[in-house]
mmCIF file with all atom_site columns, C-alpha atoms and ligand atoms in Angstrom:
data_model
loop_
_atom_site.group_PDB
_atom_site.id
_atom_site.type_symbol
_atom_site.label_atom_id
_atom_site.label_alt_id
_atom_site.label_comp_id
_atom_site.label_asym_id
_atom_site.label_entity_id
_atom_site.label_seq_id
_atom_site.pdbx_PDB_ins_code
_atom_site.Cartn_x
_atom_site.Cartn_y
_atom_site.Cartn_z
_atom_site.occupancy
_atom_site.B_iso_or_equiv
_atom_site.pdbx_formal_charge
_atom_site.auth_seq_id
_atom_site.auth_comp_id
_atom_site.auth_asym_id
_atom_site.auth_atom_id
_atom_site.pdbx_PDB_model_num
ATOM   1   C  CA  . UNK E 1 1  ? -131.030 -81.790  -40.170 1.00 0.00 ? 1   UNK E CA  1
ATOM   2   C  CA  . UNK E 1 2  ? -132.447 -81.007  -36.581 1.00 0.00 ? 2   UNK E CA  1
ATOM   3   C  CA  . UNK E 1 3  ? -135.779 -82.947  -35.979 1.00 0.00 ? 3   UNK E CA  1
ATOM   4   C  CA  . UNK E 1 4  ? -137.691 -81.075  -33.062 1.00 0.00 ? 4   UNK E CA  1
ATOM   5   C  CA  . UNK E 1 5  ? -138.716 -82.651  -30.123 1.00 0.00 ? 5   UNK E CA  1
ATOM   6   C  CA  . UNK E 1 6  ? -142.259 -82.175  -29.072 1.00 0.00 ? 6   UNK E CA  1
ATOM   7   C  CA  . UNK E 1 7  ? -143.509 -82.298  -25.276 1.00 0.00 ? 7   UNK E CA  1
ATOM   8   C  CA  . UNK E 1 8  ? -146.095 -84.772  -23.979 1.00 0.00 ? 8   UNK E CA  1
ATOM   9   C  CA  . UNK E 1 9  ? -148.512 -81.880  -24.292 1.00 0.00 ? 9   UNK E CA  1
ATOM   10  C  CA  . UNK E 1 10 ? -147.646 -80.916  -28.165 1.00 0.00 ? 10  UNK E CA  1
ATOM   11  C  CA  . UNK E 1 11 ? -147.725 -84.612  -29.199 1.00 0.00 ? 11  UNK E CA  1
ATOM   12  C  CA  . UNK E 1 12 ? -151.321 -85.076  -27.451 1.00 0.00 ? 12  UNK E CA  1
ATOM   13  C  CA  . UNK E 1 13 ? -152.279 -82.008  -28.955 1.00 0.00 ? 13  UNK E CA  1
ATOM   14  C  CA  . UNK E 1 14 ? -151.974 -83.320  -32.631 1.00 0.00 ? 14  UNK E CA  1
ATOM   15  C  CA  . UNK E 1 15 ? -154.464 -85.977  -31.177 1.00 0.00 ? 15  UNK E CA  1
ATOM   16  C  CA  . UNK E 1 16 ? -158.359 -85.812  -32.968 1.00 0.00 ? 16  UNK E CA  1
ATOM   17  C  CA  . UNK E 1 17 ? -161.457 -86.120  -30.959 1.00 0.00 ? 17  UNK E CA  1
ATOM   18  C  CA  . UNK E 1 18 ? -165.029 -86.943  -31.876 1.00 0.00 ? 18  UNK E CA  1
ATOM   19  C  CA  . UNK E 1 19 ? -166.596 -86.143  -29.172 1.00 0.00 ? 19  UNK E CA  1
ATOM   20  C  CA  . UNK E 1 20 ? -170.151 -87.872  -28.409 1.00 0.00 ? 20  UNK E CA  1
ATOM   21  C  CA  . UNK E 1 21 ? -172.114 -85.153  -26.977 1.00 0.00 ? 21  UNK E CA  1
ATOM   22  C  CA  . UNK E 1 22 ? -175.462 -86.996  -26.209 1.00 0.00 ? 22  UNK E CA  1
ATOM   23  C  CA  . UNK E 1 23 ? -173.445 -90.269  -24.751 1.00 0.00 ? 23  UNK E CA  1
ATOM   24  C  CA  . UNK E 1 24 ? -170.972 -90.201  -22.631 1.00 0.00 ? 24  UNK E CA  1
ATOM   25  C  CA  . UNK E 1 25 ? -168.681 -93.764  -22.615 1.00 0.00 ? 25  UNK E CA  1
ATOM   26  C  CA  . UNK E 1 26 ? -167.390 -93.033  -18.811 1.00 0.00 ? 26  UNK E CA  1
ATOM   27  C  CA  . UNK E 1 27 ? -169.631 -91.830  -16.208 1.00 0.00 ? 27  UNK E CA  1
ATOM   28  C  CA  . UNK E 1 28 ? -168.740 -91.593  -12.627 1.00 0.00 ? 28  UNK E CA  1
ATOM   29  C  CA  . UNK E 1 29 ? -171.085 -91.951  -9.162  1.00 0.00 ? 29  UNK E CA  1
ATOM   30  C  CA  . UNK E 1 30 ? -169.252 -88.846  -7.394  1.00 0.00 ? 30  UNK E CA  1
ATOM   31  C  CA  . UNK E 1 31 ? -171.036 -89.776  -4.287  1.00 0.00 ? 31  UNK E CA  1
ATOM   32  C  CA  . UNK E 1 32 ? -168.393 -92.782  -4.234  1.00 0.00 ? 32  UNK E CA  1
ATOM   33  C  CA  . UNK E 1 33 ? -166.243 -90.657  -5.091  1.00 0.00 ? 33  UNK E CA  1
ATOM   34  C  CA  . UNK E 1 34 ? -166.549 -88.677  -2.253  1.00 0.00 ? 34  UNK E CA  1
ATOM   35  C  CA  . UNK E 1 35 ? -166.131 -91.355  -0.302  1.00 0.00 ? 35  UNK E CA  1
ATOM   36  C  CA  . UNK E 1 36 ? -162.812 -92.609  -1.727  1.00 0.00 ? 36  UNK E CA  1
ATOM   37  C  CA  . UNK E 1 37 ? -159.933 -91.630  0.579   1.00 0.00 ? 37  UNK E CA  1
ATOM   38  C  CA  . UNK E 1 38 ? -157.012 -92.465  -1.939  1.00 0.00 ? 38  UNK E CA  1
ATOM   39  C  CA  . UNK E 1 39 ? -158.776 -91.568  -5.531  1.00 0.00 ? 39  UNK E CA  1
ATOM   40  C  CA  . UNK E 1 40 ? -156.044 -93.011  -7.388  1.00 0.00 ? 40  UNK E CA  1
ATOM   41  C  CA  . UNK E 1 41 ? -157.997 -91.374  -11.012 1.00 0.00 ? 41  UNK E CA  1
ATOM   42  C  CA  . UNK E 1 42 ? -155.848 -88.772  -9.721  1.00 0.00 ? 42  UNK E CA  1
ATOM   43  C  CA  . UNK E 1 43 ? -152.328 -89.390  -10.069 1.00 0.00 ? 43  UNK E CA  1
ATOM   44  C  CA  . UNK E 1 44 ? -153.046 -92.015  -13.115 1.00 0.00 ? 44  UNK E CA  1
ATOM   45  C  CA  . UNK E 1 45 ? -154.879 -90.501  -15.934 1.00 0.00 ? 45  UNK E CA  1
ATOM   46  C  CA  . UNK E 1 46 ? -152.699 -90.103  -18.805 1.00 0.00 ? 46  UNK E CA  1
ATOM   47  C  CA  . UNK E 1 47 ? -154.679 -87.051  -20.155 1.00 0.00 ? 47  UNK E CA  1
ATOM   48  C  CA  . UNK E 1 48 ? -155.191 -85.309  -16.242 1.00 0.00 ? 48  UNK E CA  1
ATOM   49  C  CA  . UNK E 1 49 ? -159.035 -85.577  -16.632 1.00 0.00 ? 49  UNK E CA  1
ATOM   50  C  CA  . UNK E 1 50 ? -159.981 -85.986  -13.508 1.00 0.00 ? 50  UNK E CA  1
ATOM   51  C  CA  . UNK E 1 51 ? -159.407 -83.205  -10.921 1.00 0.00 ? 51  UNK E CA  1
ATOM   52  C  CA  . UNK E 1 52 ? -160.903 -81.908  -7.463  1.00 0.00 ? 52  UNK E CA  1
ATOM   53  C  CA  . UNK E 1 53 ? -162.559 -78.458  -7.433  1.00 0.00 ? 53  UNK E CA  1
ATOM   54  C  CA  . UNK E 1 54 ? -163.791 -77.135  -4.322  1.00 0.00 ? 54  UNK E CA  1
ATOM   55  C  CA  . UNK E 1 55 ? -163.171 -81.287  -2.890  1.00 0.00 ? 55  UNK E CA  1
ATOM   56  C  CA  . UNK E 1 56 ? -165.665 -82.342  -5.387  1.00 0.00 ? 56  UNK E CA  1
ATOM   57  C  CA  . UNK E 1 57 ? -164.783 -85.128  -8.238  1.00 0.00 ? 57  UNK E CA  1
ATOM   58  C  CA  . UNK E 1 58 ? -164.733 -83.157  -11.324 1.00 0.00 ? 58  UNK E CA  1
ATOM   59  C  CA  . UNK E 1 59 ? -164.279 -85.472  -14.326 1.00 0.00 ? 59  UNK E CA  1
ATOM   60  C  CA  . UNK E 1 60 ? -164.403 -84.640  -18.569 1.00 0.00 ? 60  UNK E CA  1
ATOM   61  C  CA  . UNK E 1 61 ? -164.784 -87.455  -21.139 1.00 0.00 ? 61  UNK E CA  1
ATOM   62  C  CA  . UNK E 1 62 ? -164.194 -85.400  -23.972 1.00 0.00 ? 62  UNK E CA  1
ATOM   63  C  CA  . UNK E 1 63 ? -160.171 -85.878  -23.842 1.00 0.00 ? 63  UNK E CA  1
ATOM   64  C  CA  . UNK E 1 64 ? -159.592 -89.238  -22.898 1.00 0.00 ? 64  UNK E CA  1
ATOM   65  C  CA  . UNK E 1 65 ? -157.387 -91.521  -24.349 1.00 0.00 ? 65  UNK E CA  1
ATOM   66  C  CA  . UNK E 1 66 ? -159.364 -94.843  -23.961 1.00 0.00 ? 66  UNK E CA  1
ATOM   67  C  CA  . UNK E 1 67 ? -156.629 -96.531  -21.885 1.00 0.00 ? 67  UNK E CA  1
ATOM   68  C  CA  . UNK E 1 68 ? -158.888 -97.970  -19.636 1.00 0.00 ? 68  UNK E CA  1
ATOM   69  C  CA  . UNK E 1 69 ? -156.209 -97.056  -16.545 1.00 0.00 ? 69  UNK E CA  1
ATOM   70  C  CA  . UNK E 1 70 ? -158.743 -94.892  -14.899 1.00 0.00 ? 70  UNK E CA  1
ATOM   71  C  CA  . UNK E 1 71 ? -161.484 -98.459  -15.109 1.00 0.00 ? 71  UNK E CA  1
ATOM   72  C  CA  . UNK E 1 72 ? -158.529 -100.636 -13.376 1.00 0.00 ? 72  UNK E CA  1
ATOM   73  C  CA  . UNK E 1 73 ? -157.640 -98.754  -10.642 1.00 0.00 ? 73  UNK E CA  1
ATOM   74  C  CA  . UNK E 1 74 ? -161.066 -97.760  -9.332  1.00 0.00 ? 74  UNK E CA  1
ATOM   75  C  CA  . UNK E 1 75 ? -161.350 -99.938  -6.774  1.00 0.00 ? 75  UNK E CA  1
ATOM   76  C  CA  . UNK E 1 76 ? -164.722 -98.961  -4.936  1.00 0.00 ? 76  UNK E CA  1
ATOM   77  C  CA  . UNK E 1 77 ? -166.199 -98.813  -8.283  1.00 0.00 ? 77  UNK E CA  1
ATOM   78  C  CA  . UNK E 1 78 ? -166.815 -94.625  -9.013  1.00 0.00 ? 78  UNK E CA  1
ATOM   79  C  CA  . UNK E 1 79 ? -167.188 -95.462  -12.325 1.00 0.00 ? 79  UNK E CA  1
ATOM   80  C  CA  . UNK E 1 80 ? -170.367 -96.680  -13.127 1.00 0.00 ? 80  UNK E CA  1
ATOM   81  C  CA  . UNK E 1 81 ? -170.131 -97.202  -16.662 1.00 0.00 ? 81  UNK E CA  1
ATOM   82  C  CA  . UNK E 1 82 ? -166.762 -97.500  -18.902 1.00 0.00 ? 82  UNK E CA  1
ATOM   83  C  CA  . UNK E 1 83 ? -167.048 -98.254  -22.797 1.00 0.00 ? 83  UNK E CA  1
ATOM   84  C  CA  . UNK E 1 84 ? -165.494 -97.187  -25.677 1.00 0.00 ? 84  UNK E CA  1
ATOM   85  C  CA  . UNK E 1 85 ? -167.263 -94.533  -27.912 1.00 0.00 ? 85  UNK E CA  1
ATOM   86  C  CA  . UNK E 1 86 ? -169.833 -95.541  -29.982 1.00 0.00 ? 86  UNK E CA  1
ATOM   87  C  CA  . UNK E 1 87 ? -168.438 -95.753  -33.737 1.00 0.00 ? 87  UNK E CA  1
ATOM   88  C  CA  . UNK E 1 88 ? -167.038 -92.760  -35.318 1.00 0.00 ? 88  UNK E CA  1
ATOM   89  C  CA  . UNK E 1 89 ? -166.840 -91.124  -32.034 1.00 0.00 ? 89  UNK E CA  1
ATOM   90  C  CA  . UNK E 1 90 ? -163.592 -90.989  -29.552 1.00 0.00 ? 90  UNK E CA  1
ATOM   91  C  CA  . UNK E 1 91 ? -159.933 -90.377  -30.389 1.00 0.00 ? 91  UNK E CA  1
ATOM   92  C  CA  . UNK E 1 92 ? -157.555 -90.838  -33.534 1.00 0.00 ? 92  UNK E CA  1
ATOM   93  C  CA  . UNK E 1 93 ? -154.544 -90.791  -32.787 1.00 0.00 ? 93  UNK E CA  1
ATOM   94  C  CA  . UNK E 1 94 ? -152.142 -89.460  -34.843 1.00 0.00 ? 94  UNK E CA  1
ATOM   95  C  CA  . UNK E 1 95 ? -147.768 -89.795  -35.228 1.00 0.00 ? 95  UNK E CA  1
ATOM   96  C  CA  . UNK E 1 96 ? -147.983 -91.946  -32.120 1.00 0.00 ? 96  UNK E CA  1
HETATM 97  S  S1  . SF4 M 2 .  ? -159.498 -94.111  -19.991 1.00 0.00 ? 101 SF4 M S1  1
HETATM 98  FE FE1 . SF4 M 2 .  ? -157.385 -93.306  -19.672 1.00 0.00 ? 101 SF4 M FE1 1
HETATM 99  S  S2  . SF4 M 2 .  ? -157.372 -91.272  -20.639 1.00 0.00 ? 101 SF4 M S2  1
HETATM 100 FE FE2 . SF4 M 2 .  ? -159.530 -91.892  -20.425 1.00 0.00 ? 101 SF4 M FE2 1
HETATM 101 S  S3  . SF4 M 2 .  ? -160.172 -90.969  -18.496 1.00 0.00 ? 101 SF4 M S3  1
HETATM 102 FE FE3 . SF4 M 2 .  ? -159.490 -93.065  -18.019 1.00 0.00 ? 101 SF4 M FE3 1
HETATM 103 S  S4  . SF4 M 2 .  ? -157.308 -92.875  -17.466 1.00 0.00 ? 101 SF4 M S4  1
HETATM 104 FE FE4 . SF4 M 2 .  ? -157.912 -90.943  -18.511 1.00 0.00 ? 101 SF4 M FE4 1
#
């Protein structure tokens, strides 16, 4: 029997989302993040969520994992608010 391996990218995309459109659970300041010379959100979001366009902080909660890396390693605090999802809302994850 060969069992298939599936890529970071296939397994996330077996993931479900609820996503709460009239409450967002992370929200960001970008003027600190404009200010923050190493924005580490970067480099450790598991889901890439948060990206520069045009040097500005661009930033969607409707695919994130609720790790909680992105809350740690903000150091000059660009995230104004992190929660989980209200109930019934967020992920379910699903074979892993
Ligand atoms: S909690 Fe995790 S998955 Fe969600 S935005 Fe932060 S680093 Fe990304």
């Amino acid at each position: 029997m060969t069992v298939k391996k599936l890529s970071p990218e296939e397994l996330l995309g077996l993931n479900k989302f609820v996503v709460d459109e009239e409450e967002p659970h992370i929200v960001l300041d970008k003027t600190v993040c404009a200010r923050c010379q190493e924005k580490p959100c970067l480099y450790v979001c598991p889901a890439v969520l948060y990206t520069l366009k045009e040097g500005e902080m661009n930033f969607d909660y409707a695919g994130c994992l609720e790790c909680g890396t992105c809350r740690v390693v903000c150091k000059d605090k660009g995230i104004i608010k992190w929660t989980y999802p209200r109930g019934t809302f967020g992920i379910a994850f699903r074979y892993g």
